[in-house]
Short mmCIF file of N, CA and C in Angstrom, two decimals:
data_model
loop_
_atom_site.label_atom_id
_atom_site.label_comp_id
_atom_site.label_asym_id
_atom_site.label_seq_id
_atom_site.Cartn_x
_atom_site.Cartn_y
_atom_site.Cartn_z
N UNK A 1 0.81 -1.54 -0.04
CA UNK A 1 0.01 0.01 0.07
C UNK A 1 0.93 0.94 -0.11
N UNK A 2 1.25 2.27 -0.91
CA UNK A 2 1.36 3.00 -1.07
C UNK A 2 1.38 4.13 -0.26
N UNK A 3 0.90 4.75 -0.12
CA UNK A 3 0.04 5.84 1.39
C UNK A 3 0.42 4.92 2.83
N UNK A 4 0.83 4.03 3.13
CA UNK A 4 1.18 3.71 3.82
C UNK A 4 2.73 3.50 3.92
N UNK A 5 3.08 3.36 2.80
CA UNK A 5 4.69 3.71 3.15
C UNK A 5 4.89 4.78 2.94
N UNK A 6 3.93 5.96 2.58
CA UNK A 6 4.33 7.61 2.90
C UNK A 6 3.90 8.09 3.84
N UNK A 7 3.43 7.23 4.69
CA UNK A 7 3.26 8.38 5.92
C UNK A 7 4.27 7.12 7.04
N UNK A 8 4.13 5.97 6.97
CA UNK A 8 5.39 5.94 7.88
C UNK A 8 7.06 6.55 7.48
N UNK A 9 7.19 6.77 6.48
CA UNK A 9 8.51 7.03 6.24
C UNK A 9 8.63 8.07 6.68
N UNK A 10 7.06 9.29 6.35
CA UNK A 10 6.98 10.70 7.18
C UNK A 10 7.11 10.67 8.27
N UNK A 11 6.76 9.60 9.21
CA UNK A 11 5.96 9.84 10.65
C UNK A 11 6.70 8.95 11.43
N UNK A 12 7.91 8.28 10.35
CA UNK A 12 8.81 7.54 11.32
C UNK A 12 8.50 6.05 11.36
N UNK A 13 7.28 5.56 11.60
CA UNK A 13 6.87 4.59 12.40
C UNK A 13 6.60 3.91 11.16
N UNK A 14 7.11 2.44 12.43
CA UNK A 14 8.25 0.93 12.67
C UNK A 14 6.64 0.17 11.62
N UNK A 15 6.82 -0.16 10.18
CA UNK A 15 5.63 -0.93 9.94
C UNK A 15 5.47 -2.10 10.55
N UNK A 16 6.21 -2.83 11.48
CA UNK A 16 5.86 -3.59 12.06
C UNK A 16 5.39 -4.15 13.51
N UNK A 17 5.00 -2.28 13.51
CA UNK A 17 3.63 -2.10 14.34
C UNK A 17 2.78 -2.56 13.37
N UNK A 18 2.16 -2.84 12.54
CA UNK A 18 0.93 -3.15 11.92
C UNK A 18 0.73 -4.48 12.61
N UNK A 19 -1.20 -4.35 12.27
CA UNK A 19 -1.12 -6.00 12.73
C UNK A 19 -0.93 -6.27 10.99
N UNK A 20 -1.40 -7.86 10.83
CA UNK A 20 -0.84 -8.38 9.81
C UNK A 20 -2.47 -9.54 9.52
N UNK A 21 -2.25 -9.90 8.38
CA UNK A 21 -4.05 -10.16 7.70
C UNK A 21 -4.91 -9.70 8.11
N UNK A 22 -5.12 -8.77 8.11
CA UNK A 22 -6.35 -7.77 7.71
C UNK A 22 -6.86 -7.28 6.53
N UNK A 23 -8.18 -7.21 5.97
CA UNK A 23 -8.44 -6.66 4.40
C UNK A 23 -8.13 -4.90 4.99
N UNK A 24 -8.25 -4.83 3.56
CA UNK A 24 -7.87 -3.59 3.14
C UNK A 24 -8.56 -2.12 4.52
N UNK A 25 -9.40 -2.72 4.61
CA UNK A 25 -10.50 -1.40 5.31
C UNK A 25 -9.96 -1.29 7.09
N UNK A 26 -9.75 -2.21 7.40
CA UNK A 26 -9.38 -2.69 9.26
C UNK A 26 -7.53 -2.44 8.69
N UNK A 27 -7.16 -2.60 7.71
CA UNK A 27 -5.50 -2.03 7.58
C UNK A 27 -5.48 -0.20 7.11
N UNK A 28 -6.29 0.03 6.54
CA UNK A 28 -6.29 1.15 6.63
C UNK A 28 -6.96 2.45 8.20
N UNK A 29 -7.74 1.70 9.12
CA UNK A 29 -7.49 1.74 9.89
C UNK A 29 -6.62 1.88 11.26
N UNK A 30 -6.00 0.69 11.55
CA UNK A 30 -4.74 0.35 11.83
C UNK A 30 -3.79 1.45 11.92
N UNK A 31 -4.06 1.81 10.52
CA UNK A 31 -2.88 3.35 9.61
C UNK A 31 -3.26 4.24 10.65
N UNK A 32 -4.15 4.20 10.74
CA UNK A 32 -4.71 5.52 11.00
C UNK A 32 -4.60 5.91 12.26
N UNK A 33 -4.91 4.15 12.99
CA UNK A 33 -4.36 4.86 14.81
C UNK A 33 -2.87 4.89 14.71
N UNK A 34 -2.40 4.39 14.61
CA UNK A 34 -0.96 4.39 14.44
C UNK A 34 -0.41 5.32 13.88
N UNK A 35 -0.95 6.28 13.35
CA UNK A 35 -0.48 7.90 12.86
C UNK A 35 -1.25 8.56 13.94
N UNK A 36 -2.66 8.31 14.71
CA UNK A 36 -2.61 9.40 15.55
C UNK A 36 -1.70 9.62 16.54
N UNK A 37 -1.30 8.06 16.95
CA UNK A 37 -0.59 8.05 18.06
C UNK A 37 0.88 8.59 18.56
N UNK A 38 1.71 8.59 16.78
CA UNK A 38 2.68 9.56 16.48
C UNK A 38 2.74 10.84 16.25
N UNK A 39 1.43 11.26 15.48
CA UNK A 39 0.87 13.00 15.78
C UNK A 39 1.00 13.05 17.11
N UNK A 40 -0.10 12.69 17.80
CA UNK A 40 -0.06 13.45 19.16
C UNK A 40 1.55 13.23 20.11
N UNK A 41 2.00 12.33 19.56
CA UNK A 41 3.43 11.92 20.54
C UNK A 41 4.60 13.33 19.94
N UNK A 42 4.61 14.03 18.84
CA UNK A 42 5.09 15.04 18.11
C UNK A 42 4.40 15.85 18.49
N UNK A 43 2.57 16.04 18.58
CA UNK A 43 2.84 17.22 19.55
C UNK A 43 3.15 17.50 20.68
N UNK A 44 3.28 16.71 21.71
CA UNK A 44 3.67 16.65 23.05
C UNK A 44 5.07 16.70 22.61
N UNK A 45 6.24 15.92 22.23
CA UNK A 45 7.16 16.21 22.37
C UNK A 45 8.22 16.91 21.16
N UNK A 46 7.91 16.92 19.81
CA UNK A 46 8.86 17.94 19.08
C UNK A 46 7.46 18.57 18.05
N UNK A 47 7.16 19.76 18.50
CA UNK A 47 5.99 19.72 17.54
C UNK A 47 6.29 20.88 16.15
N UNK A 48 7.53 21.32 16.34
CA UNK A 48 8.69 21.61 14.95
C UNK A 48 8.91 20.85 14.22
N UNK A 49 8.90 19.93 14.67
CA UNK A 49 8.66 18.43 13.74
C UNK A 49 7.65 17.82 12.94
N UNK A 50 7.00 18.33 13.73
CA UNK A 50 5.60 17.87 13.40
C UNK A 50 4.78 18.84 11.88
N UNK A 51 5.21 20.00 12.41
CA UNK A 51 4.96 20.86 11.49
C UNK A 51 5.92 21.68 10.61
N UNK A 52 7.10 21.11 10.01
CA UNK A 52 7.56 20.37 8.72
C UNK A 52 7.00 19.35 8.54
N UNK A 53 7.00 18.47 9.29
CA UNK A 53 5.99 16.53 8.26
C UNK A 53 4.75 17.68 7.68
N UNK A 54 3.68 18.08 8.44
CA UNK A 54 2.37 19.21 7.70
C UNK A 54 3.04 19.84 6.18
N UNK A 55 3.56 20.39 6.15
CA UNK A 55 4.99 21.26 5.07
C UNK A 55 4.57 20.78 4.25
N UNK A 56 5.43 19.33 5.12
CA UNK A 56 6.07 18.64 3.62
C UNK A 56 5.41 17.48 2.59
N UNK A 57 4.31 17.05 3.57
CA UNK A 57 3.35 16.63 3.19
C UNK A 57 1.71 17.19 2.22
N UNK A 58 2.14 18.73 2.21
CA UNK A 58 1.69 19.44 1.63
C UNK A 58 -0.23 19.37 2.51
N UNK A 59 0.04 19.43 3.58
CA UNK A 59 -1.01 20.21 4.78
C UNK A 59 -1.45 21.47 4.69
N UNK A 60 -3.11 21.62 4.10
CA UNK A 60 -2.87 23.14 3.95
C UNK A 60 -2.94 23.25 5.31
N UNK A 61 -2.35 24.71 5.77
CA UNK A 61 -2.20 25.39 7.36
C UNK A 61 -3.90 25.94 7.26
N UNK A 62 -4.13 26.44 6.59
CA UNK A 62 -5.47 27.59 6.81
C UNK A 62 -6.65 26.53 7.03
N UNK A 63 -6.63 25.53 6.34
CA UNK A 63 -7.42 24.47 6.81
C UNK A 63 -7.61 23.35 7.46
N UNK A 64 -6.30 23.38 7.81
CA UNK A 64 -6.08 22.69 9.26
C UNK A 64 -6.26 23.42 10.46
N UNK A 65 -5.96 25.05 10.51
CA UNK A 65 -6.47 25.31 11.87
C UNK A 65 -8.09 25.99 11.72
N UNK A 66 -8.69 25.96 10.55
CA UNK A 66 -10.06 25.91 10.48
C UNK A 66 -10.98 24.46 11.24
N UNK A 67 -10.13 23.83 10.65
CA UNK A 67 -10.76 22.16 11.59
C UNK A 67 -10.56 22.29 12.31
N UNK A 68 -9.71 22.44 13.03
CA UNK A 68 -9.48 23.04 14.45
C UNK A 68 -10.46 23.11 15.36
N UNK A 69 -10.37 24.63 14.70
CA UNK A 69 -11.07 25.60 15.39
C UNK A 69 -12.47 24.82 15.48
N UNK A 70 -13.34 25.01 14.56
CA UNK A 70 -14.79 24.29 14.26
C UNK A 70 -15.01 23.13 15.05
N UNK A 71 -14.15 22.13 15.41
CA UNK A 71 -14.45 21.36 16.43
C UNK A 71 -13.59 20.94 17.65
N UNK A 72 -13.26 22.08 18.51
CA UNK A 72 -12.18 22.32 19.57
C UNK A 72 -12.40 21.13 20.33
N UNK A 73 -13.99 20.46 20.51
CA UNK A 73 -13.95 18.97 21.62
C UNK A 73 -12.94 18.87 20.74
N UNK A 74 -13.06 17.77 19.54
CA UNK A 74 -12.30 16.60 18.77
C UNK A 74 -11.04 16.74 19.28
N UNK A 75 -9.80 15.78 19.53
CA UNK A 75 -8.82 15.23 19.36
C UNK A 75 -8.20 16.28 18.14
N UNK A 76 -6.50 16.60 18.59
CA UNK A 76 -6.26 17.01 17.34
C UNK A 76 -5.77 16.29 16.65
N UNK A 77 -4.67 15.16 17.16
CA UNK A 77 -4.46 14.64 16.85
C UNK A 77 -4.88 13.18 15.60
N UNK A 78 -6.55 13.30 16.00
CA UNK A 78 -7.18 12.54 15.51
C UNK A 78 -7.58 13.44 14.18
N UNK A 79 -7.82 14.86 13.88
CA UNK A 79 -7.99 15.27 13.05
C UNK A 79 -7.10 15.77 12.21
N UNK A 80 -5.89 16.19 12.62
CA UNK A 80 -4.95 16.29 12.13
C UNK A 80 -4.59 14.45 11.33
N UNK A 81 -4.81 13.36 11.54
CA UNK A 81 -4.30 12.44 11.00
C UNK A 81 -5.22 11.71 9.73
N UNK A 82 -6.50 12.32 10.28
CA UNK A 82 -8.13 12.41 8.93
C UNK A 82 -7.63 13.50 8.09
N UNK A 83 -7.02 14.08 8.12
CA UNK A 83 -6.77 15.77 6.61
C UNK A 83 -5.50 14.68 6.11
N UNK A 84 -4.49 14.00 6.65
CA UNK A 84 -3.31 13.30 6.46
C UNK A 84 -3.55 12.59 5.59
N UNK A 85 -4.68 11.50 5.60
CA UNK A 85 -4.74 9.97 5.26
C UNK A 85 -5.59 10.80 3.93
N UNK A 86 -6.40 12.16 4.04
CA UNK A 86 -6.71 12.24 3.08
C UNK A 86 -6.32 12.92 1.90
N UNK A 87 -5.27 13.60 2.17
CA UNK A 87 -4.27 14.05 1.29
C UNK A 87 -4.06 13.51 0.86
N UNK A 88 -3.21 12.46 1.53
CA UNK A 88 -1.97 11.59 0.58
C UNK A 88 -3.15 10.24 -0.37
N UNK A 89 -4.14 9.97 0.42
CA UNK A 89 -5.41 9.07 -0.82
C UNK A 89 -5.42 10.25 -2.48
N UNK A 90 -5.28 11.53 -2.29
CA UNK A 90 -6.08 12.61 -3.38
C UNK A 90 -4.78 12.22 -3.87
N UNK A 91 -3.29 12.85 -3.07
CA UNK A 91 -2.29 12.85 -4.60
C UNK A 91 -2.83 11.27 -4.87
N UNK A 92 -2.48 9.80 -4.34
CA UNK A 92 -2.19 9.19 -4.91
C UNK A 92 -3.56 9.21 -6.35
N UNK A 93 -4.25 9.85 -5.72
CA UNK A 93 -5.41 9.12 -7.01
C UNK A 93 -4.20 10.33 -8.02
N UNK A 94 -4.07 11.49 -7.74
CA UNK A 94 -3.61 12.04 -9.03
C UNK A 94 -2.24 11.99 -9.49
N UNK A 95 -2.09 11.10 -9.26
CA UNK A 95 -0.76 10.23 -9.54
C UNK A 95 -0.77 8.96 -10.61
N UNK A 96 -2.13 8.17 -10.32
CA UNK A 96 -2.94 7.63 -10.90
C UNK A 96 -3.75 8.12 -12.00
N UNK A 97 -4.60 8.69 -12.24
CA UNK A 97 -4.56 10.08 -13.13
C UNK A 97 -3.46 10.98 -14.10
N UNK A 98 -2.90 11.19 -14.06
CA UNK A 98 -1.88 11.89 -14.51
C UNK A 98 -0.70 10.79 -14.48
N UNK A 99 -0.56 9.80 -13.96
CA UNK A 99 0.68 9.32 -14.31
C UNK A 99 1.68 10.08 -13.96
N UNK A 100 2.02 10.95 -12.84
CA UNK A 100 3.04 12.01 -12.72
C UNK A 100 3.07 11.28 -11.17
N UNK A 101 4.41 10.61 -11.17
CA UNK A 101 4.98 10.42 -9.53
C UNK A 101 5.07 11.55 -8.56
N UNK A 102 5.52 12.35 -8.70
CA UNK A 102 5.83 13.49 -7.87
C UNK A 102 4.06 14.84 -7.80
N UNK A 103 3.26 14.00 -7.63
CA UNK A 103 1.73 14.84 -7.57
C UNK A 103 1.94 14.97 -6.01
#
């Protein structure tokens, strides 16, 4: 799964933490949970690194800020993880559609 590799590389998540023998939906939920945990860790320990990763994977800062303000009761790491996964899916679809490996 291309998205998994990109997320795990960007966030320095060990792929061995991902449970095996899961269907695609379960796999995506497990990836999401690992991503939430890693984002939460970065919020607490290295916020500058988190900002750099978000910039590098092209998360729109204005949209992120609006999402965080709109749902102030929600967990920030969860909101970020959902935005990141959505953006990575968009980029993968764009690469598939246009055949561009750098989209």
